[in-house]
Short mmCIF file of N, CA and C and ligand atoms in Angstrom, two decimals:
data_model
loop_
_atom_site.label_atom_id
_atom_site.label_comp_id
_atom_site.label_asym_id
_atom_site.label_seq_id
_atom_site.Cartn_x
_atom_site.Cartn_y
_atom_site.Cartn_z
N MET A 1 0.47 16.97 -3.24
CA MET A 1 -0.01 17.49 -4.58
C MET A 1 -0.28 18.31 -4.59
N PRO A 2 0.45 19.03 -5.78
CA PRO A 2 -0.09 20.67 -6.35
C PRO A 2 -1.75 20.66 -6.77
N LYS A 3 -2.02 21.66 -6.15
CA LYS A 3 -3.96 21.42 -7.13
C LYS A 3 -3.60 21.78 -8.13
N PRO A 4 -4.94 21.77 -8.65
CA PRO A 4 -5.11 21.71 -10.40
C PRO A 4 -5.56 23.14 -10.17
N ALA A 5 -5.22 23.48 -12.09
CA ALA A 5 -5.47 25.23 -11.81
C ALA A 5 -7.06 25.78 -11.74
N LYS A 6 -7.12 26.73 -11.17
CA LYS A 6 -8.86 27.13 -11.41
C LYS A 6 -8.70 27.18 -12.92
N THR A 7 -10.18 26.92 -13.61
CA THR A 7 -10.80 27.10 -14.71
C THR A 7 -11.15 28.94 -14.37
N LEU A 8 -10.61 29.60 -15.39
CA LEU A 8 -11.24 31.33 -15.08
C LEU A 8 -12.79 31.39 -15.56
N ARG A 9 -13.27 32.12 -15.04
CA ARG A 9 -14.70 32.33 -14.76
C ARG A 9 -14.95 33.56 -15.61
N ILE A 10 -15.72 33.68 -16.73
CA ILE A 10 -16.76 34.77 -17.22
C ILE A 10 -17.81 35.05 -16.63
N TYR A 11 -18.48 36.05 -16.10
CA TYR A 11 -19.71 36.34 -15.80
C TYR A 11 -20.23 36.77 -16.93
N VAL A 12 -21.70 36.14 -17.46
CA VAL A 12 -22.37 36.50 -18.56
C VAL A 12 -23.60 37.23 -18.22
N LEU A 13 -23.91 38.37 -18.41
CA LEU A 13 -24.58 39.17 -17.80
C LEU A 13 -25.69 39.27 -19.04
N ASN A 14 -27.05 39.16 -18.43
CA ASN A 14 -27.88 39.78 -19.58
C ASN A 14 -29.93 40.41 -18.76
N GLY A 15 -30.27 41.64 -19.75
CA GLY A 15 -30.92 42.39 -18.88
C GLY A 15 -31.75 42.44 -19.39
N PRO A 16 -33.42 42.88 -18.89
CA PRO A 16 -34.80 42.52 -19.43
C PRO A 16 -34.70 42.62 -20.50
N ASN A 17 -36.08 41.68 -20.51
CA ASN A 17 -36.19 40.87 -21.31
C ASN A 17 -35.69 39.96 -22.84
N LEU A 18 -34.30 39.75 -22.23
CA LEU A 18 -33.56 39.36 -22.99
C LEU A 18 -34.02 37.83 -22.60
N ASN A 19 -34.72 37.25 -21.76
CA ASN A 19 -35.18 35.83 -21.23
C ASN A 19 -36.19 35.84 -22.43
N LEU A 20 -37.03 36.57 -23.33
CA LEU A 20 -37.86 36.48 -24.65
C LEU A 20 -37.06 36.53 -25.78
N LEU A 21 -36.13 36.15 -25.72
CA LEU A 21 -35.34 35.62 -26.92
C LEU A 21 -36.26 34.68 -27.75
N GLY A 22 -36.25 35.07 -28.92
CA GLY A 22 -36.41 33.70 -30.08
C GLY A 22 -37.77 34.08 -30.04
N LEU A 23 -38.41 34.54 -29.09
CA LEU A 23 -40.15 35.12 -28.85
C LEU A 23 -40.29 36.58 -29.83
N ARG A 24 -39.62 37.54 -28.99
CA ARG A 24 -39.15 38.74 -28.76
C ARG A 24 -39.05 39.63 -29.94
N GLU A 25 -39.77 39.66 -31.28
CA GLU A 25 -39.26 40.96 -32.29
C GLU A 25 -38.01 39.61 -33.31
N PRO A 26 -38.53 38.72 -33.71
CA PRO A 26 -37.53 37.67 -33.75
C PRO A 26 -36.73 38.65 -35.23
N ASP A 27 -37.53 39.66 -35.54
CA ASP A 27 -36.86 39.99 -36.89
C ASP A 27 -35.41 40.76 -36.60
N ILE A 28 -35.80 41.28 -35.41
CA ILE A 28 -34.40 42.70 -35.12
C ILE A 28 -33.39 41.38 -34.23
N TYR A 29 -34.01 40.68 -33.41
CA TYR A 29 -33.43 39.83 -32.15
C TYR A 29 -32.74 38.13 -32.41
N GLY A 30 -33.61 38.27 -33.88
CA GLY A 30 -33.17 36.54 -34.27
C GLY A 30 -34.11 35.55 -33.33
N ARG A 31 -33.81 34.36 -33.87
CA ARG A 31 -34.93 33.28 -33.53
C ARG A 31 -33.96 32.35 -31.96
N THR A 32 -32.91 32.72 -32.04
CA THR A 32 -32.01 32.07 -31.25
C THR A 32 -32.45 32.28 -29.35
N THR A 33 -32.50 31.61 -28.65
CA THR A 33 -32.86 31.48 -27.50
C THR A 33 -31.93 32.00 -26.30
N LEU A 34 -31.97 32.39 -25.29
CA LEU A 34 -30.92 32.59 -24.26
C LEU A 34 -30.76 31.35 -23.89
N ALA A 35 -31.38 30.03 -23.89
CA ALA A 35 -30.92 29.29 -23.57
C ALA A 35 -29.84 28.88 -24.55
N ASP A 36 -30.09 28.77 -25.67
CA ASP A 36 -28.87 28.42 -26.70
C ASP A 36 -27.67 28.78 -26.65
N ILE A 37 -27.75 30.39 -26.54
CA ILE A 37 -26.32 30.92 -26.38
C ILE A 37 -26.76 31.05 -25.37
N GLY A 38 -26.38 30.31 -24.17
CA GLY A 38 -25.65 30.17 -22.91
C GLY A 38 -24.87 28.90 -23.46
N LYS A 39 -25.50 28.00 -23.91
CA LYS A 39 -24.94 26.95 -24.06
C LYS A 39 -23.97 27.01 -25.06
N MET A 40 -24.42 27.58 -25.87
CA MET A 40 -22.93 28.26 -27.32
C MET A 40 -21.78 28.86 -26.37
N ALA A 41 -22.19 29.73 -25.52
CA ALA A 41 -21.05 30.37 -25.03
C ALA A 41 -20.21 30.02 -24.19
N ALA A 42 -21.26 28.35 -23.29
CA ALA A 42 -20.36 28.00 -22.47
C ALA A 42 -18.93 27.20 -23.27
N LYS A 43 -19.62 26.75 -24.49
CA LYS A 43 -18.94 25.89 -25.34
C LYS A 43 -17.97 26.16 -26.03
N ARG A 44 -18.21 27.59 -26.53
CA ARG A 44 -17.15 28.39 -26.98
C ARG A 44 -15.87 28.83 -25.69
N ALA A 45 -16.60 28.80 -24.59
CA ALA A 45 -15.29 29.05 -23.01
C ALA A 45 -14.19 28.29 -23.65
N LYS A 46 -15.03 26.65 -23.05
CA LYS A 46 -14.14 25.45 -23.07
C LYS A 46 -13.44 25.76 -23.81
N THR A 47 -13.24 25.70 -25.38
CA THR A 47 -12.44 25.61 -25.93
C THR A 47 -10.78 26.09 -25.40
N HIS A 48 -11.15 27.52 -24.78
CA HIS A 48 -10.30 28.65 -24.74
C HIS A 48 -9.75 28.10 -23.38
N GLY A 49 -10.34 27.00 -22.01
CA GLY A 49 -10.06 26.78 -21.22
C GLY A 49 -10.27 27.35 -20.27
N LEU A 50 -11.83 28.12 -20.95
CA LEU A 50 -12.49 29.09 -19.07
C LEU A 50 -14.10 28.40 -19.29
N SER A 51 -14.59 28.80 -18.31
CA SER A 51 -16.25 28.45 -17.91
C SER A 51 -16.74 29.61 -17.66
N THR A 52 -17.91 29.87 -17.74
CA THR A 52 -19.42 30.76 -18.06
C THR A 52 -19.79 30.75 -16.24
N VAL A 53 -20.85 31.77 -16.03
CA VAL A 53 -21.80 31.97 -15.39
C VAL A 53 -22.46 33.05 -16.09
N PHE A 54 -23.68 32.77 -16.46
CA PHE A 54 -24.32 32.95 -17.27
C PHE A 54 -26.07 33.82 -16.60
N HIS A 55 -25.96 34.86 -16.08
CA HIS A 55 -27.50 34.97 -15.93
C HIS A 55 -28.15 36.59 -16.35
N GLN A 56 -29.41 36.26 -16.04
CA GLN A 56 -30.15 36.92 -16.79
C GLN A 56 -30.95 37.50 -16.08
N SER A 57 -31.61 39.06 -15.83
CA SER A 57 -32.66 39.59 -14.92
C SER A 57 -33.40 40.40 -15.15
N ASN A 58 -34.58 40.95 -15.10
CA ASN A 58 -35.46 41.81 -15.45
C ASN A 58 -35.00 42.94 -14.46
N HIS A 59 -34.09 42.92 -13.62
CA HIS A 59 -34.17 44.14 -12.61
C HIS A 59 -32.95 44.56 -12.72
N GLU A 60 -32.84 46.00 -12.23
CA GLU A 60 -31.40 46.72 -12.62
C GLU A 60 -30.39 45.77 -11.63
N GLY A 61 -30.98 46.05 -10.07
CA GLY A 61 -30.46 45.92 -9.06
C GLY A 61 -30.16 44.48 -8.86
N GLU A 62 -30.62 43.53 -9.34
CA GLU A 62 -30.16 42.35 -9.12
C GLU A 62 -28.55 42.34 -10.31
N LEU A 63 -28.86 42.92 -10.99
CA LEU A 63 -27.57 43.12 -12.05
C LEU A 63 -26.41 43.51 -11.60
N VAL A 64 -26.70 45.00 -11.12
CA VAL A 64 -25.70 45.50 -10.17
C VAL A 64 -24.79 43.90 -9.02
N GLU A 65 -25.95 43.62 -8.82
CA GLU A 65 -25.54 42.84 -7.29
C GLU A 65 -24.38 41.45 -8.19
N TRP A 66 -24.81 41.27 -9.22
CA TRP A 66 -24.06 40.43 -9.75
C TRP A 66 -22.53 40.77 -10.31
N ILE A 67 -23.14 41.86 -11.03
CA ILE A 67 -21.53 43.08 -11.27
C ILE A 67 -20.76 42.88 -9.64
N GLN A 68 -21.27 43.25 -8.58
CA GLN A 68 -20.71 43.29 -7.44
C GLN A 68 -19.80 41.93 -6.67
N GLU A 69 -20.43 40.58 -7.21
CA GLU A 69 -19.72 39.19 -7.46
C GLU A 69 -18.81 39.27 -8.07
N ALA A 70 -19.09 39.84 -9.24
CA ALA A 70 -17.54 39.39 -10.20
C ALA A 70 -16.32 40.02 -10.10
N ARG A 71 -16.71 41.55 -9.09
CA ARG A 71 -15.20 41.61 -8.43
C ARG A 71 -14.08 40.64 -7.98
N THR A 72 -14.95 39.83 -7.17
CA THR A 72 -14.06 38.51 -6.37
C THR A 72 -14.02 37.14 -7.59
N LYS A 73 -15.13 37.35 -8.07
CA LYS A 73 -15.29 35.66 -8.95
C LYS A 73 -15.18 35.21 -10.40
N ALA A 74 -15.14 36.86 -11.09
CA ALA A 74 -14.78 36.48 -11.91
C ALA A 74 -13.46 36.79 -13.00
N ALA A 75 -13.09 36.49 -13.95
CA ALA A 75 -11.79 36.90 -14.61
C ALA A 75 -11.75 37.99 -15.48
N ALA A 76 -13.48 38.04 -16.26
CA ALA A 76 -13.83 38.95 -17.24
C ALA A 76 -15.77 39.06 -17.21
N VAL A 77 -16.48 40.30 -17.41
CA VAL A 77 -17.62 40.29 -17.80
C VAL A 77 -17.88 40.64 -18.92
N ILE A 78 -19.06 39.61 -19.41
CA ILE A 78 -19.84 39.70 -20.93
C ILE A 78 -21.10 40.45 -20.31
N ILE A 79 -21.28 41.68 -21.02
CA ILE A 79 -22.90 42.28 -20.61
C ILE A 79 -23.60 42.46 -21.82
N ASN A 80 -24.90 42.37 -21.74
CA ASN A 80 -25.48 43.02 -22.62
C ASN A 80 -27.39 43.46 -21.45
N ALA A 81 -26.94 44.55 -21.52
CA ALA A 81 -27.99 45.27 -20.41
C ALA A 81 -29.30 45.31 -20.87
N GLY A 82 -29.43 44.97 -21.92
CA GLY A 82 -30.75 45.66 -23.19
C GLY A 82 -31.00 46.72 -22.80
N ALA A 83 -31.81 47.32 -22.22
CA ALA A 83 -32.80 48.73 -22.08
C ALA A 83 -32.01 49.60 -20.99
N TYR A 84 -31.65 48.67 -19.74
CA TYR A 84 -30.64 49.59 -19.27
C TYR A 84 -29.43 50.10 -19.70
N THR A 85 -28.71 49.41 -20.61
CA THR A 85 -27.82 50.11 -21.58
C THR A 85 -28.11 51.58 -21.69
N HIS A 86 -29.03 52.24 -21.77
CA HIS A 86 -29.52 53.18 -22.40
C HIS A 86 -29.74 54.39 -21.11
N THR A 87 -30.05 53.78 -20.32
CA THR A 87 -30.54 54.67 -19.10
C THR A 87 -29.54 54.27 -17.38
N SER A 88 -29.02 53.19 -17.42
CA SER A 88 -28.66 52.59 -16.04
C SER A 88 -26.95 53.54 -15.78
N VAL A 89 -27.98 54.28 -14.61
CA VAL A 89 -26.37 54.81 -14.05
C VAL A 89 -25.84 54.50 -13.10
N ALA A 90 -26.47 53.19 -12.40
CA ALA A 90 -26.26 52.16 -11.48
C ALA A 90 -25.56 51.33 -12.07
N LEU A 91 -25.45 50.78 -13.55
CA LEU A 91 -24.89 49.96 -13.63
C LEU A 91 -23.67 50.05 -14.44
N HIS A 92 -23.22 51.54 -14.76
CA HIS A 92 -22.18 52.29 -14.99
C HIS A 92 -21.41 52.08 -13.80
N ASP A 93 -22.02 52.73 -12.65
CA ASP A 93 -21.50 52.96 -11.59
C ASP A 93 -20.46 51.53 -10.73
N ALA A 94 -21.37 50.38 -11.09
CA ALA A 94 -20.85 49.06 -10.51
C ALA A 94 -19.97 48.47 -11.55
N LEU A 95 -20.12 48.71 -13.30
CA LEU A 95 -19.02 48.13 -13.83
C LEU A 95 -17.30 49.17 -13.61
N ARG A 96 -17.79 50.42 -13.84
CA ARG A 96 -16.40 51.46 -13.41
C ARG A 96 -15.47 50.59 -11.68
N THR A 97 -16.19 49.68 -11.00
CA THR A 97 -15.49 49.57 -9.98
C THR A 97 -14.48 47.80 -10.53
N LEU A 98 -14.71 47.41 -11.51
CA LEU A 98 -14.36 46.25 -11.55
C LEU A 98 -12.52 46.59 -12.50
N ILE A 99 -11.86 45.82 -12.03
CA ILE A 99 -10.84 45.79 -12.99
C ILE A 99 -10.30 45.01 -14.15
N CYS A 100 -11.26 43.94 -14.24
CA CYS A 100 -11.18 42.80 -15.14
C CYS A 100 -11.91 43.44 -16.52
N PRO A 101 -11.37 42.74 -17.69
CA PRO A 101 -11.84 42.86 -18.97
C PRO A 101 -13.74 42.72 -18.90
N VAL A 102 -14.38 43.92 -19.47
CA VAL A 102 -15.95 44.19 -19.73
C VAL A 102 -16.10 44.25 -21.08
N VAL A 103 -17.01 43.25 -21.50
CA VAL A 103 -17.09 43.17 -23.08
C VAL A 103 -18.56 43.55 -23.59
N GLU A 104 -19.18 44.69 -23.45
CA GLU A 104 -20.33 45.44 -24.09
C GLU A 104 -21.07 44.45 -24.96
N VAL A 105 -22.20 43.80 -25.24
CA VAL A 105 -22.63 42.60 -26.15
C VAL A 105 -24.24 42.97 -26.71
N HIS A 106 -24.74 43.37 -28.31
CA HIS A 106 -26.11 43.56 -28.52
C HIS A 106 -26.16 43.48 -29.43
N LEU A 107 -27.24 42.54 -29.36
CA LEU A 107 -27.76 41.78 -30.58
C LEU A 107 -27.94 42.48 -32.04
N SER A 108 -28.35 43.54 -31.69
CA SER A 108 -28.97 44.39 -32.63
C SER A 108 -27.67 45.52 -33.43
N ASN A 109 -27.79 46.08 -33.89
CA ASN A 109 -26.58 47.77 -34.29
C ASN A 109 -27.48 48.45 -33.79
N THR A 110 -27.57 48.83 -32.88
CA THR A 110 -28.04 49.86 -31.54
C THR A 110 -28.14 50.99 -32.75
N PHE A 111 -26.86 51.57 -33.41
CA PHE A 111 -26.95 52.75 -33.59
C PHE A 111 -27.45 52.97 -35.15
N ALA A 112 -27.88 51.92 -35.62
CA ALA A 112 -28.60 51.84 -37.15
C ALA A 112 -30.45 51.72 -35.89
N ARG A 113 -30.82 52.12 -34.80
CA ARG A 113 -31.87 51.89 -34.67
C ARG A 113 -32.69 53.42 -34.12
N GLU A 114 -33.62 53.80 -33.60
CA GLU A 114 -34.11 55.11 -33.08
C GLU A 114 -32.70 55.37 -31.89
N LYS A 115 -32.80 56.83 -31.81
CA LYS A 115 -31.63 57.67 -31.41
C LYS A 115 -31.58 57.27 -29.98
N PHE A 116 -32.46 56.88 -29.14
CA PHE A 116 -32.38 56.66 -27.62
C PHE A 116 -31.22 55.09 -27.70
N ARG A 117 -31.34 54.56 -28.69
CA ARG A 117 -30.60 53.52 -28.29
C ARG A 117 -29.31 54.15 -28.92
N HIS A 118 -28.91 55.08 -28.89
CA HIS A 118 -27.34 55.21 -29.95
C HIS A 118 -27.01 55.55 -28.34
N LYS A 119 -27.19 56.19 -27.42
CA LYS A 119 -26.34 56.63 -26.17
C LYS A 119 -26.70 55.50 -25.36
N SER A 120 -24.81 54.77 -24.81
CA SER A 120 -25.20 53.68 -24.21
C SER A 120 -23.76 54.53 -22.57
N HIS A 121 -25.31 53.55 -21.48
CA HIS A 121 -23.84 54.17 -20.36
C HIS A 121 -23.18 53.23 -19.78
N ILE A 122 -23.21 52.16 -20.65
CA ILE A 122 -21.95 50.72 -20.49
C ILE A 122 -20.55 51.41 -21.05
N SER A 123 -21.04 51.32 -22.29
CA SER A 123 -19.60 51.94 -23.33
C SER A 123 -18.26 52.88 -22.75
N PRO A 124 -18.84 53.42 -21.92
CA PRO A 124 -17.60 54.18 -21.51
C PRO A 124 -16.49 53.33 -20.32
N VAL A 125 -17.63 52.41 -19.96
CA VAL A 125 -16.77 51.49 -18.93
C VAL A 125 -16.39 49.91 -19.40
N ALA A 126 -16.60 50.01 -20.46
CA ALA A 126 -16.34 48.61 -21.39
C ALA A 126 -14.60 48.74 -21.60
N THR A 127 -13.96 47.40 -22.00
CA THR A 127 -12.71 47.27 -22.66
C THR A 127 -13.17 48.04 -24.18
N GLY A 128 -14.82 46.81 -24.63
CA GLY A 128 -14.49 46.59 -25.74
C GLY A 128 -16.49 46.34 -26.38
N VAL A 129 -16.77 46.93 -27.63
CA VAL A 129 -17.87 46.41 -27.31
C VAL A 129 -18.28 46.14 -28.97
N ILE A 130 -19.30 44.89 -29.22
CA ILE A 130 -19.43 44.19 -29.68
C ILE A 130 -21.06 44.56 -30.15
N VAL A 131 -21.04 45.23 -31.65
CA VAL A 131 -22.70 44.95 -31.89
C VAL A 131 -23.13 44.77 -33.01
N GLY A 132 -24.93 44.16 -33.02
CA GLY A 132 -25.61 43.50 -34.64
C GLY A 132 -24.96 42.74 -35.25
N PHE A 133 -24.40 41.45 -34.47
CA PHE A 133 -23.94 40.07 -35.09
C PHE A 133 -24.87 38.83 -34.36
N GLY A 134 -25.40 39.46 -34.16
CA GLY A 134 -26.97 38.69 -33.33
C GLY A 134 -26.21 37.54 -32.52
N ALA A 135 -26.71 36.65 -32.21
CA ALA A 135 -26.28 35.56 -30.86
C ALA A 135 -24.61 35.19 -30.73
N GLU A 136 -24.18 35.31 -32.44
CA GLU A 136 -22.53 35.25 -32.47
C GLU A 136 -22.06 35.78 -31.74
N GLY A 137 -22.60 37.39 -31.48
CA GLY A 137 -21.72 38.66 -30.98
C GLY A 137 -21.22 38.05 -29.84
N TYR A 138 -21.94 36.97 -28.85
CA TYR A 138 -21.75 36.62 -27.33
C TYR A 138 -19.99 35.46 -27.67
N LEU A 139 -20.25 35.09 -28.94
CA LEU A 139 -19.05 34.22 -29.29
C LEU A 139 -17.96 35.37 -29.11
N LEU A 140 -18.14 36.03 -29.98
CA LEU A 140 -17.01 37.02 -30.40
C LEU A 140 -16.76 37.51 -29.43
N ALA A 141 -17.51 38.11 -28.04
CA ALA A 141 -17.35 38.49 -26.70
C ALA A 141 -16.51 37.41 -26.27
N VAL A 142 -16.97 36.30 -26.41
CA VAL A 142 -15.47 34.77 -25.84
C VAL A 142 -14.21 35.33 -26.18
N ASP A 143 -14.24 35.32 -27.57
CA ASP A 143 -13.37 34.75 -28.02
C ASP A 143 -12.09 36.31 -27.56
N ALA A 144 -12.72 37.29 -27.82
CA ALA A 144 -12.12 38.10 -27.21
C ALA A 144 -11.45 38.75 -25.91
N VAL A 145 -12.39 37.67 -24.97
CA VAL A 145 -12.20 37.93 -23.66
C VAL A 145 -11.17 37.29 -23.27
N ALA A 146 -10.86 35.72 -24.62
CA ALA A 146 -9.92 35.02 -24.30
C ALA A 146 -8.58 35.27 -24.66
N SER A 147 -8.44 36.12 -25.71
CA SER A 147 -7.33 37.16 -25.99
C SER A 147 -7.07 37.92 -25.44
N LEU A 148 -8.10 39.09 -24.64
CA LEU A 148 -7.45 39.69 -23.18
C LEU A 148 -7.02 38.95 -22.40
N LEU A 149 -7.17 37.96 -21.93
CA LEU A 149 -6.72 37.31 -20.67
C LEU A 149 -5.65 36.44 -21.24
N LYS A 150 -5.23 36.46 -22.42
CA LYS A 150 -4.06 35.71 -22.77
C LYS A 150 -3.20 36.86 -22.94
N GLY A 151 -3.28 38.23 -22.87
CA GLY A 151 -2.69 39.39 -23.43
C GLY A 151 -2.35 39.62 -24.64
N ALA A 152 -3.19 38.81 -25.53
CA ALA A 152 -2.92 38.91 -27.05
C ALA A 152 -3.45 40.16 -27.42
N ALA A 153 -4.83 40.38 -27.05
CA ALA A 153 -5.25 41.70 -27.46
C ALA A 153 -4.59 43.18 -26.76
N PRO A 154 -5.07 44.08 -27.38
CA PRO A 154 -4.31 45.58 -27.00
C PRO A 154 -5.40 46.10 -25.68
C1 DQA B 1 -30.12 45.23 -27.19
C2 DQA B 1 -30.37 46.82 -27.71
C3 DQA B 1 -31.29 47.01 -26.60
O1 DQA B 1 -31.65 48.49 -27.03
C4 DQA B 1 -32.85 46.58 -26.20
O2 DQA B 1 -33.16 47.60 -25.68
C5 DQA B 1 -32.59 45.28 -25.80
C6 DQA B 1 -31.42 44.63 -26.29
C7 DQA B 1 -29.54 44.06 -28.24
O3 DQA B 1 -29.29 43.24 -27.53
O4 DQA B 1 -29.97 44.52 -29.05
O5 DQA B 1 -33.22 44.85 -25.26
O6 DQA B 1 -29.41 45.32 -26.24
#
């Protein structure tokens, strides 16, 4: 009997304070919780025949470890590194080791906010960036990953 094809996994990684989505500055980040985003992303991934592994941490090292794990376990990574986006060389270095597509997501339009949010250590090592579409950005990222994995996108 041939083995059934394995579903390709997308690692969806979330950085500090994103566990407070829904409560934290809803005028900026919206009222959708991270748990809701996790469910929505899984559902969207399923429509593409993909699955998601969804994580959040307030600790930089834990995010680094999940990125390292993604090297062998994930077909793509979607990452909202929260404030570490603007500070973390460790996340930059970890992401550079990946050969799979990496999509950076931000709920808010970081470029329309304070100057310190304009710099991203993630963007130079991302395949693409989605900012300012709220929770919908995660779904756009799943669609982008699906296209990239099918070889349809640039
Ligand atoms: C964020 C933007 C970051 O500047 C901020 O520190 C966050 C959330 C976003 O999704 O809009 O925590 O990544």
